[in-house]
mmCIF file of C-alpha atoms and ligand atoms in Angstrom:
data_model
loop_
_atom_site.group_PDB
_atom_site.id
_atom_site.type_symbol
_atom_site.label_atom_id
_atom_site.label_comp_id
_atom_site.label_asym_id
_atom_site.label_seq_id
_atom_site.Cartn_x
_atom_site.Cartn_y
_atom_site.Cartn_z
ATOM 1 C CA MET A 1051 46.750 -30.956 -27.179
ATOM 2 C CA ASN A 1052 50.045 -28.921 -26.161
ATOM 3 C CA GLU A 1053 49.871 -27.029 -29.047
ATOM 4 C CA ARG A 1054 46.856 -25.574 -28.120
ATOM 5 C CA ILE A 1055 47.823 -24.981 -24.284
ATOM 6 C CA GLU A 1056 51.186 -23.236 -26.500
ATOM 7 C CA LYS A 1057 48.496 -21.072 -28.465
ATOM 8 C CA ILE A 1058 46.764 -19.931 -25.122
ATOM 9 C CA LYS A 1059 49.532 -19.082 -23.244
ATOM 10 C CA LYS A 1060 51.121 -17.119 -26.176
ATOM 11 C CA GLU A 1061 47.768 -14.935 -26.370
ATOM 12 C CA LEU A 1062 48.074 -14.274 -22.986
ATOM 13 C CA GLU A 1063 51.941 -13.157 -23.162
ATOM 14 C CA ASN A 1064 50.772 -10.903 -25.763
ATOM 15 C CA ILE A 1065 47.046 -10.117 -24.626
ATOM 16 C CA LYS A 1066 45.770 -6.995 -26.291
ATOM 17 C CA ILE A 1067 42.354 -5.838 -24.926
ATOM 18 C CA GLU A 1068 41.023 -2.372 -24.932
ATOM 19 C CA SER A 1069 37.617 -2.349 -23.610
ATOM 20 C CA LEU A 1070 35.510 -4.106 -20.982
ATOM 21 C CA GLN A 1071 33.282 -5.453 -23.743
ATOM 22 C CA GLN A 1072 36.504 -7.198 -25.831
ATOM 23 C CA LEU A 1073 37.309 -8.706 -22.091
ATOM 24 C CA GLU A 1074 34.040 -10.514 -22.038
ATOM 25 C CA GLU A 1075 34.499 -11.840 -25.680
ATOM 26 C CA PHE A 1076 37.758 -13.167 -24.268
ATOM 27 C CA ARG A 1077 36.430 -14.692 -21.531
ATOM 28 C CA VAL A 1078 33.756 -16.470 -22.887
ATOM 29 C CA ARG A 1079 36.288 -17.694 -25.823
ATOM 30 C CA ILE A 1080 38.682 -19.142 -23.431
ATOM 31 C CA THR A 1081 36.354 -19.622 -20.349
ATOM 32 C CA GLY A 1082 32.686 -20.183 -21.516
ATOM 33 C CA LYS A 1083 31.003 -23.654 -21.746
ATOM 34 C CA LYS A 1084 32.679 -24.361 -24.992
ATOM 35 C CA GLY A 1085 35.771 -22.091 -24.965
ATOM 36 C CA GLU A 1086 38.881 -23.407 -25.989
ATOM 37 C CA LEU A 1087 40.306 -23.982 -22.013
ATOM 38 C CA THR A 1088 37.166 -25.319 -21.152
ATOM 39 C CA GLN A 1089 37.138 -27.616 -24.079
ATOM 40 C CA LEU A 1090 41.106 -28.730 -22.589
ATOM 41 C CA PHE A 1091 39.614 -29.531 -19.802
ATOM 42 C CA GLU A 1092 37.252 -32.230 -21.656
ATOM 43 C CA ASN A 1093 40.246 -33.744 -23.937
ATOM 44 C CA PHE A 1094 41.660 -34.324 -20.536
ATOM 45 C CA LYS A 1095 39.691 -36.900 -19.556
ATOM 46 C CA THR A 1096 40.815 -38.899 -21.894
ATOM 47 C CA VAL A 1097 44.639 -38.695 -21.642
ATOM 48 C CA ILE A 1098 46.814 -41.788 -21.099
ATOM 49 C CA PRO A 1099 47.281 -42.018 -17.134
ATOM 50 C CA GLU A 1100 51.010 -41.598 -17.096
ATOM 51 C CA LYS A 1101 50.972 -38.572 -19.367
ATOM 52 C CA LYS A 1102 48.009 -37.255 -16.440
ATOM 53 C CA LYS A 1103 49.938 -35.250 -13.851
ATOM 54 C CA GLU A 1104 51.996 -33.191 -15.840
ATOM 55 C CA LEU A 1105 49.516 -32.613 -18.365
ATOM 56 C CA GLY A 1106 46.913 -31.667 -15.288
ATOM 57 C CA LYS A 1107 49.567 -29.209 -13.289
ATOM 58 C CA GLU A 1108 50.089 -27.443 -17.267
ATOM 59 C CA LEU A 1109 46.330 -26.923 -17.481
ATOM 60 C CA ASN A 1110 45.560 -26.281 -13.954
ATOM 61 C CA LEU A 1111 48.493 -23.605 -14.037
ATOM 62 C CA LEU A 1112 47.236 -22.072 -17.672
ATOM 63 C CA LYS A 1113 43.395 -21.704 -15.759
ATOM 64 C CA ASN A 1114 44.868 -19.785 -12.947
ATOM 65 C CA ALA A 1115 47.027 -17.657 -15.350
ATOM 66 C CA VAL A 1116 43.707 -16.512 -17.438
ATOM 67 C CA ILE A 1117 41.383 -16.114 -14.613
ATOM 68 C CA ASN A 1118 43.856 -13.847 -13.027
ATOM 69 C CA THR A 1119 44.241 -12.094 -16.460
ATOM 70 C CA ILE A 1120 40.744 -11.647 -16.743
ATOM 71 C CA ASN A 1121 40.451 -10.269 -13.158
ATOM 72 C CA GLU A 1122 43.421 -8.096 -13.535
ATOM 73 C CA LEU A 1123 42.180 -6.263 -16.786
ATOM 74 C CA ARG A 1124 38.148 -6.504 -15.555
ATOM 75 C CA GLU A 1125 39.609 -4.068 -12.193
ATOM 76 C CA LYS A 1126 41.555 -1.726 -14.616
ATOM 77 C CA PHE A 1127 38.920 -1.698 -16.800
ATOM 78 C CA GLU A 1128 36.273 -0.639 -14.323
ATOM 79 C CA ASN A 1129 38.639 1.766 -12.452
ATOM 80 C CA GLN A 1130 38.904 3.870 -15.788
ATOM 81 C CA GLU A 1131 35.255 3.641 -15.633
ATOM 82 C CA THR A 1132 34.524 5.357 -12.496
ATOM 83 C CA ASP A 1133 37.387 7.889 -13.056
ATOM 84 C CA ARG A 1134 35.629 9.310 -16.260
ATOM 85 C CA ASN A 1135 32.159 9.372 -14.237
ATOM 86 C CA THR A 1136 34.072 10.960 -10.797
ATOM 87 C CA ILE A 1137 32.761 14.666 -9.962
ATOM 88 C CA ASP A 1138 32.700 16.890 -13.080
ATOM 89 C CA LEU A 1139 32.592 20.697 -11.315
ATOM 90 C CA SER A 1140 31.466 22.211 -13.974
ATOM 91 C CA LEU A 1141 27.926 20.355 -13.791
ATOM 92 C CA PRO A 1142 24.919 21.985 -13.566
ATOM 93 C CA SER A 1143 23.407 20.945 -9.166
ATOM 94 C CA LYS A 1144 20.777 18.106 -9.308
ATOM 95 C CA GLN A 1145 17.480 19.535 -8.178
ATOM 96 C CA ASP A 1146 15.547 17.413 -5.712
ATOM 97 C CA ASP A 1147 12.009 17.473 -6.003
ATOM 98 C CA ILE A 1148 10.705 18.189 -3.286
ATOM 99 C CA GLY A 1149 6.841 15.891 -2.521
ATOM 100 C CA SER A 1150 3.901 16.904 -0.924
ATOM 101 C CA ARG A 1151 1.343 15.519 0.984
ATOM 102 C CA HIS A 1152 -0.545 13.052 -0.893
ATOM 103 C CA PRO A 1153 -4.736 13.804 -1.467
ATOM 104 C CA ILE A 1154 -5.329 11.515 0.878
ATOM 105 C CA SER A 1155 -3.625 12.790 3.924
ATOM 106 C CA ILE A 1156 -4.811 16.322 2.936
ATOM 107 C CA ALA A 1157 -8.566 15.356 3.246
ATOM 108 C CA LYS A 1158 -7.987 13.052 6.243
ATOM 109 C CA ASN A 1159 -6.521 16.115 7.960
ATOM 110 C CA GLU A 1160 -9.333 18.183 7.394
ATOM 111 C CA ILE A 1161 -11.903 15.957 8.577
ATOM 112 C CA LEU A 1162 -9.850 15.300 12.036
ATOM 113 C CA ASP A 1163 -9.504 19.245 12.489
ATOM 114 C CA ILE A 1164 -13.602 19.785 12.127
ATOM 115 C CA PHE A 1165 -14.416 17.066 14.594
ATOM 116 C CA LYS A 1166 -11.287 18.215 16.917
ATOM 117 C CA ARG A 1167 -12.478 21.322 17.206
ATOM 118 C CA LEU A 1168 -15.924 19.573 18.388
ATOM 119 C CA GLY A 1169 -13.962 18.138 20.976
ATOM 120 C CA PHE A 1170 -13.251 14.708 19.611
ATOM 121 C CA THR A 1171 -10.218 12.922 19.920
ATOM 122 C CA VAL A 1172 -8.533 10.793 17.688
ATOM 123 C CA ALA A 1173 -7.891 7.344 17.875
ATOM 124 C CA ASN A 1174 -6.137 4.182 16.089
ATOM 125 C CA GLY A 1175 -6.467 0.534 16.126
ATOM 126 C CA PRO A 1176 -4.852 -2.463 14.463
ATOM 127 C CA GLU A 1177 -5.431 -2.980 10.500
ATOM 128 C CA ILE A 1178 -5.294 -6.920 11.232
ATOM 129 C CA GLU A 1179 -8.595 -7.734 13.532
ATOM 130 C CA ASN A 1180 -10.186 -10.317 15.303
ATOM 131 C CA ASP A 1181 -13.811 -11.088 14.468
ATOM 132 C CA TRP A 1182 -15.004 -9.864 17.702
ATOM 133 C CA HIS A 1183 -13.504 -6.372 17.090
ATOM 134 C CA VAL A 1184 -14.932 -6.232 13.373
ATOM 135 C CA PHE A 1185 -17.960 -8.196 13.356
ATOM 136 C CA SER A 1186 -19.217 -9.730 16.714
ATOM 137 C CA ALA A 1187 -19.390 -6.740 18.741
ATOM 138 C CA LEU A 1188 -20.783 -4.833 16.504
ATOM 139 C CA ASN A 1189 -23.936 -7.118 16.525
ATOM 140 C CA PHE A 1190 -23.061 -9.248 13.391
ATOM 141 C CA PRO A 1191 -24.633 -12.732 14.458
ATOM 142 C CA PRO A 1192 -22.311 -16.047 13.422
ATOM 143 C CA GLU A 1193 -23.148 -17.011 9.442
ATOM 144 C CA HIS A 1194 -25.606 -13.607 9.583
ATOM 145 C CA PRO A 1195 -25.852 -12.236 5.729
ATOM 146 C CA ALA A 1196 -25.010 -8.888 6.877
ATOM 147 C CA ARG A 1197 -21.515 -9.850 7.285
ATOM 148 C CA ASP A 1198 -21.520 -10.083 3.301
ATOM 149 C CA MET A 1199 -22.084 -6.619 3.171
ATOM 150 C CA GLN A 1200 -18.537 -6.502 3.290
ATOM 151 C CA ASP A 1201 -16.489 -8.579 1.589
ATOM 152 C CA THR A 1202 -13.604 -10.035 4.122
ATOM 153 C CA PHE A 1203 -9.803 -10.771 3.670
ATOM 154 C CA PHE A 1204 -8.868 -13.666 6.077
ATOM 155 C CA ILE A 1205 -5.800 -14.049 6.943
ATOM 156 C CA ALA A 1206 -5.319 -17.772 7.151
ATOM 157 C CA LYS A 1207 -6.990 -21.129 7.441
ATOM 158 C CA ASN A 1208 -7.317 -23.869 9.665
ATOM 159 C CA ALA A 1209 -6.991 -27.486 8.716
ATOM 160 C CA ASN A 1210 -9.839 -27.998 7.878
ATOM 161 C CA ASN A 1211 -9.532 -25.469 5.113
ATOM 162 C CA GLU A 1212 -12.220 -22.789 7.415
ATOM 163 C CA HIS A 1213 -11.472 -19.615 7.542
ATOM 164 C CA ASN A 1214 -9.707 -18.722 11.019
ATOM 165 C CA ASN A 1215 -11.058 -15.390 12.860
ATOM 166 C CA ILE A 1216 -8.362 -13.308 12.138
ATOM 167 C CA LEU A 1217 -8.866 -10.968 9.523
ATOM 168 C CA LEU A 1218 -8.350 -7.719 7.649
ATOM 169 C CA ARG A 1219 -10.671 -5.034 9.419
ATOM 170 C CA THR A 1220 -13.196 -4.212 6.623
ATOM 171 C CA HIS A 1221 -14.128 -0.621 8.706
ATOM 172 C CA THR A 1222 -12.564 1.115 11.462
ATOM 173 C CA SER A 1223 -15.681 0.954 13.918
ATOM 174 C CA SER A 1224 -13.592 -1.852 15.193
ATOM 175 C CA VAL A 1225 -11.429 0.953 16.819
ATOM 176 C CA GLN A 1226 -14.646 2.338 18.325
ATOM 177 C CA VAL A 1227 -15.170 -0.944 20.108
ATOM 178 C CA ARG A 1228 -11.847 -0.954 21.105
ATOM 179 C CA VAL A 1229 -12.318 2.228 22.551
ATOM 180 C CA MET A 1230 -15.407 1.451 24.080
ATOM 181 C CA GLU A 1231 -14.409 -2.009 26.004
ATOM 182 C CA ASN A 1232 -11.241 0.489 27.071
ATOM 183 C CA GLN A 1233 -12.851 3.547 28.173
ATOM 184 C CA LYS A 1234 -15.762 5.136 30.418
ATOM 185 C CA PRO A 1235 -18.617 7.418 28.763
ATOM 186 C CA PRO A 1236 -18.534 10.076 27.957
ATOM 187 C CA ILE A 1237 -16.638 9.099 24.605
ATOM 188 C CA ARG A 1238 -16.146 11.303 22.055
ATOM 189 C CA VAL A 1239 -13.626 9.795 19.118
ATOM 190 C CA VAL A 1240 -12.877 9.831 15.219
ATOM 191 C CA CYS A 1241 -11.179 6.877 14.041
ATOM 192 C CA PRO A 1242 -8.979 7.304 10.902
ATOM 193 C CA GLY A 1243 -7.767 4.280 8.843
ATOM 194 C CA ARG A 1244 -6.908 1.987 6.213
ATOM 195 C CA VAL A 1245 -9.426 -0.673 5.483
ATOM 196 C CA PHE A 1246 -9.793 -3.719 3.249
ATOM 197 C CA ARG A 1247 -12.056 -4.862 1.920
ATOM 198 C CA ASN A 1248 -12.663 -7.736 -1.026
ATOM 199 C CA GLU A 1249 -13.706 -6.414 -4.429
ATOM 200 C CA ALA A 1250 -12.388 -6.002 -7.998
ATOM 201 C CA ILE A 1251 -10.195 -2.563 -8.600
ATOM 202 C CA SER A 1252 -12.229 -0.464 -10.794
ATOM 203 C CA ALA A 1253 -12.823 3.389 -11.438
ATOM 204 C CA ARG A 1254 -15.241 3.314 -9.015
ATOM 205 C CA ALA A 1255 -14.059 0.831 -6.184
ATOM 206 C CA HIS A 1256 -10.835 -0.402 -4.499
ATOM 207 C CA CYS A 1257 -9.787 -3.449 -2.221
ATOM 208 C CA ILE A 1258 -8.157 -0.785 -0.189
ATOM 209 C CA PHE A 1259 -9.868 2.124 0.651
ATOM 210 C CA HIS A 1260 -9.755 4.377 4.323
ATOM 211 C CA GLN A 1261 -12.153 6.212 5.990
ATOM 212 C CA VAL A 1262 -12.954 8.165 9.008
ATOM 213 C CA GLU A 1263 -15.745 6.691 12.191
ATOM 214 C CA GLY A 1264 -16.741 8.578 14.705
ATOM 215 C CA LEU A 1265 -18.235 7.557 18.096
ATOM 216 C CA TYR A 1266 -20.666 9.865 20.775
ATOM 217 C CA ILE A 1267 -21.500 8.331 23.561
ATOM 218 C CA ASP A 1268 -23.047 9.957 26.920
ATOM 219 C CA GLU A 1269 -26.513 10.131 28.904
ATOM 220 C CA ASN A 1270 -29.045 11.549 26.894
ATOM 221 C CA VAL A 1271 -27.565 11.462 23.538
ATOM 222 C CA SER A 1272 -30.057 11.544 20.742
ATOM 223 C CA PHE A 1273 -30.382 11.485 16.655
ATOM 224 C CA ALA A 1274 -30.860 15.276 16.799
ATOM 225 C CA ASP A 1275 -27.744 15.814 18.055
ATOM 226 C CA MET A 1276 -25.926 13.460 15.784
ATOM 227 C CA LYS A 1277 -27.746 15.233 12.437
ATOM 228 C CA GLN A 1278 -26.738 18.568 13.946
ATOM 229 C CA THR A 1279 -22.980 17.243 14.445
ATOM 230 C CA LEU A 1280 -23.124 16.132 10.827
ATOM 231 C CA LEU A 1281 -24.459 19.423 9.559
ATOM 232 C CA TYR A 1282 -21.904 21.139 11.004
ATOM 233 C CA PHE A 1283 -19.047 18.597 9.627
ATOM 234 C CA SER A 1284 -20.604 19.373 6.274
ATOM 235 C CA HIS A 1285 -20.823 23.208 6.584
ATOM 236 C CA GLU A 1286 -17.449 23.108 7.251
ATOM 237 C CA MET A 1287 -16.170 20.588 4.886
ATOM 238 C CA PHE A 1288 -17.863 21.676 1.709
ATOM 239 C CA GLY A 1289 -19.113 25.114 2.613
ATOM 240 C CA LYS A 1290 -22.004 27.142 3.989
ATOM 241 C CA ASN A 1291 -24.449 26.640 1.781
ATOM 242 C CA THR A 1292 -24.188 22.500 1.673
ATOM 243 C CA LYS A 1293 -27.550 21.117 2.606
ATOM 244 C CA ILE A 1294 -27.745 17.561 4.429
ATOM 245 C CA ARG A 1295 -30.683 14.632 3.904
ATOM 246 C CA LEU A 1296 -30.882 11.537 5.908
ATOM 247 C CA ARG A 1297 -32.120 8.500 4.201
ATOM 248 C CA PRO A 1298 -33.141 5.237 6.565
ATOM 249 C CA SER A 1299 -30.895 2.672 6.112
ATOM 250 C CA PHE A 1300 -29.335 -0.462 7.666
ATOM 251 C CA PHE A 1301 -26.228 -1.380 9.832
ATOM 252 C CA PRO A 1302 -26.103 -4.122 12.220
ATOM 253 C CA PHE A 1303 -24.349 -1.590 14.720
ATOM 254 C CA THR A 1304 -27.092 1.080 14.632
ATOM 255 C CA GLU A 1305 -30.455 1.537 15.403
ATOM 256 C CA PRO A 1306 -31.753 3.456 13.561
ATOM 257 C CA SER A 1307 -29.302 3.904 10.387
ATOM 258 C CA ALA A 1308 -29.444 6.566 8.145
ATOM 259 C CA GLU A 1309 -27.065 7.183 5.298
ATOM 260 C CA MET A 1310 -26.619 11.229 4.469
ATOM 261 C CA ASP A 1311 -25.959 12.851 1.582
ATOM 262 C CA VAL A 1312 -25.068 16.344 1.089
ATOM 263 C CA SER A 1313 -26.265 18.953 -1.679
ATOM 264 C CA CYS A 1314 -24.150 18.058 -4.861
ATOM 265 C CA THR A 1315 -20.817 19.929 -4.551
ATOM 266 C CA ILE A 1316 -20.639 20.635 -7.652
ATOM 267 C CA CYS A 1317 -23.858 21.430 -8.794
ATOM 268 C CA GLY A 1318 -25.270 22.723 -5.602
ATOM 269 C CA GLY A 1319 -28.186 20.608 -6.386
ATOM 270 C CA LYS A 1320 -29.515 22.043 -9.266
ATOM 271 C CA GLY A 1321 -28.344 18.702 -10.963
ATOM 272 C CA CYS A 1322 -25.402 17.553 -12.939
ATOM 273 C CA ASN A 1323 -23.093 14.147 -14.340
ATOM 274 C CA ILE A 1324 -22.105 14.096 -10.612
ATOM 275 C CA CYS A 1325 -24.969 13.717 -8.792
ATOM 276 C CA LYS A 1326 -26.309 11.938 -11.529
ATOM 277 C CA HIS A 1327 -28.690 14.546 -11.627
ATOM 278 C CA THR A 1328 -30.520 14.146 -8.529
ATOM 279 C CA GLY A 1329 -28.754 16.856 -6.779
ATOM 280 C CA TRP A 1330 -27.455 15.132 -3.906
ATOM 281 C CA LEU A 1331 -24.408 12.990 -2.829
ATOM 282 C CA GLU A 1332 -24.641 9.935 -0.841
ATOM 283 C CA ILE A 1333 -21.125 10.843 1.506
ATOM 284 C CA MET A 1334 -21.546 8.652 4.823
ATOM 285 C CA GLY A 1335 -23.467 6.017 6.983
ATOM 286 C CA CYS A 1336 -24.509 6.446 10.363
ATOM 287 C CA GLY A 1337 -27.376 5.729 13.066
ATOM 288 C CA MET A 1338 -27.655 5.653 17.180
ATOM 289 C CA VAL A 1339 -25.305 3.235 18.108
ATOM 290 C CA ASP A 1340 -27.541 0.020 19.014
ATOM 291 C CA PRO A 1341 -28.096 -0.791 22.188
ATOM 292 C CA ASN A 1342 -26.367 -4.965 22.006
ATOM 293 C CA VAL A 1343 -22.535 -2.944 20.711
ATOM 294 C CA LEU A 1344 -23.316 -1.419 24.270
ATOM 295 C CA GLU A 1345 -23.829 -4.137 25.870
ATOM 296 C CA SER A 1346 -20.962 -6.158 24.084
ATOM 297 C CA CYS A 1347 -18.647 -3.606 25.275
ATOM 298 C CA GLY A 1348 -19.539 -3.513 28.694
ATOM 299 C CA ILE A 1349 -21.086 0.362 28.576
ATOM 300 C CA ASN A 1350 -24.363 0.157 30.629
ATOM 301 C CA ASN A 1351 -27.353 0.773 27.699
ATOM 302 C CA LYS A 1352 -30.142 2.167 30.481
ATOM 303 C CA LYS A 1353 -28.128 5.117 31.587
ATOM 304 C CA TYR A 1354 -25.971 5.825 27.815
ATOM 305 C CA THR A 1355 -26.994 6.342 24.288
ATOM 306 C CA GLY A 1356 -24.737 7.427 21.515
ATOM 307 C CA TYR A 1357 -24.445 7.787 17.615
ATOM 308 C CA ALA A 1358 -21.987 6.578 15.088
ATOM 309 C CA PHE A 1359 -20.786 7.638 11.750
ATOM 310 C CA GLY A 1360 -18.674 6.399 8.881
ATOM 311 C CA MET A 1361 -17.303 7.698 5.927
ATOM 312 C CA GLY A 1362 -14.837 6.934 3.175
ATOM 313 C CA ILE A 1363 -11.983 9.655 3.192
ATOM 314 C CA GLU A 1364 -11.353 8.354 -1.308
ATOM 315 C CA ARG A 1365 -15.230 9.730 -1.568
ATOM 316 C CA MET A 1366 -14.724 12.611 0.346
ATOM 317 C CA ALA A 1367 -11.374 13.715 -1.559
ATOM 318 C CA MET A 1368 -13.183 12.813 -4.495
ATOM 319 C CA LEU A 1369 -16.428 15.268 -4.479
ATOM 320 C CA LYS A 1370 -13.876 17.832 -3.008
ATOM 321 C CA TRP A 1371 -11.161 18.278 -6.045
ATOM 322 C CA GLN A 1372 -13.369 15.984 -8.541
ATOM 323 C CA VAL A 1373 -11.009 12.895 -8.772
ATOM 324 C CA LYS A 1374 -12.740 10.802 -11.516
ATOM 325 C CA ASP A 1375 -10.931 7.514 -10.557
ATOM 326 C CA LEU A 1376 -10.037 5.813 -7.498
ATOM 327 C CA ARG A 1377 -6.870 4.021 -9.038
ATOM 328 C CA LEU A 1378 -4.885 7.319 -8.971
ATOM 329 C CA TYR A 1379 -5.312 7.680 -5.275
ATOM 330 C CA PHE A 1380 -2.895 4.481 -4.883
ATOM 331 C CA GLU A 1381 -0.676 4.800 -8.522
ATOM 332 C CA ASN A 1382 1.298 7.691 -6.944
ATOM 333 C CA ASP A 1383 1.753 9.165 -10.395
ATOM 334 C CA ILE A 1384 4.049 12.701 -9.698
ATOM 335 C CA ARG A 1385 2.003 14.440 -12.312
ATOM 336 C CA PHE A 1386 -1.180 13.442 -10.225
ATOM 337 C CA LEU A 1387 0.106 14.042 -6.726
ATOM 338 C CA LYS A 1388 1.513 17.791 -7.803
ATOM 339 C CA GLN A 1389 -1.643 19.316 -8.272
ATOM 340 C CA PHE A 1390 -2.308 19.170 -4.770
ATOM 341 C CA GLU A 1391 0.920 20.856 -3.805
ATOM 342 C CA SER A 1392 -0.680 24.042 -3.056
ATOM 343 C CA VAL A 1393 -4.083 22.410 -1.208
ATOM 344 C CA THR A 1394 -2.202 21.913 1.983
HETATM 345 N N1 LIG B 2149 -18.367 0.876 9.329
HETATM 346 C C1 LIG B 2149 -19.888 1.301 8.119
HETATM 347 C C2 LIG B 2149 -19.029 1.065 7.158
HETATM 348 O O1 LIG B 2149 -18.161 0.889 6.789
HETATM 349 C C3 LIG B 2149 -20.498 2.533 8.890
HETATM 350 C C4 LIG B 2149 -20.746 3.217 9.331
HETATM 351 C C5 LIG B 2149 -20.138 3.354 10.839
HETATM 352 C C6 LIG B 2149 -22.419 3.167 9.490
HETATM 353 C C7 LIG B 2149 -20.899 4.377 11.907
HETATM 354 C C8 LIG B 2149 -23.036 3.168 10.206
HETATM 355 C C9 LIG B 2149 -22.400 3.852 11.609
HETATM 356 O O2 LIG B 2149 -19.778 1.053 5.983
#
């Protein structure tokens, strides 16, 4: 054993290490799992008791010397490395990339601006919601299949493995409920925001997307008012020659309900791949607010009527800029985003 200790001591005295890599090799060879010093400590267990004290002291001193040498050398090499990398004034300066607005934000701002010009104000609300604001107040009866129209992410389950009533909002109609609960008519709001639905991700669907929903409540608000507002919106958003059509539909919170199409933004209605040769593109749901909804939110449904509408921002951006794959909006690939620099 003594011989082996001497050998390591000698090596320490005449150490010739010139790089971090060599140092690492040395470290492993001496103090690694099967290193020379580690072995000595292993062998130490079998030393006779009389010799233990002296030999133990010697081994510990050696160990400290090895560790100190390794640390000193490491510090030296690391400092050398940073010295070499410190400022080179002859280098050209680094050009910082300037970001651009995301297409979803551009489309959202454009939609909101159009409605602001009509006197709508913007309202925001929480993304984590309760059942009342997303479903119950909006005339979705409990256990009603209409709730399945929007596959919901629930936040947690109770001890009986039933989900509690806290969920990620599936639409921003929840914000409209909050506005109705807190304001008196006349109400004119648009509610932008992120919404969540438990759907498989593909080019045409995503579990996260964005909506702008609108609500108008006053005395004598009619379906014709809604139609005129949405026609104005379509002209501003897609151009003066855009036509709209309303098809009967169903939503629990509106009666009557409709889906609105605009004439195809690509072919102008003649028929192309984008509109699947129909000449029309569906862009939003809308309808007259169901009197039950007004009542749930504490608004006198004998005195007031209103209309509501809701659209997906990804879809609007898709139609405006012909983005064919929804996933592009979420990947944030610089090459995709840079194409929108000039649009803002
Ligand atoms: N909230 C509906 C949805 O997310 C859209 C909508 C809003 C329909 C308002 C009618 C009226 O699909």
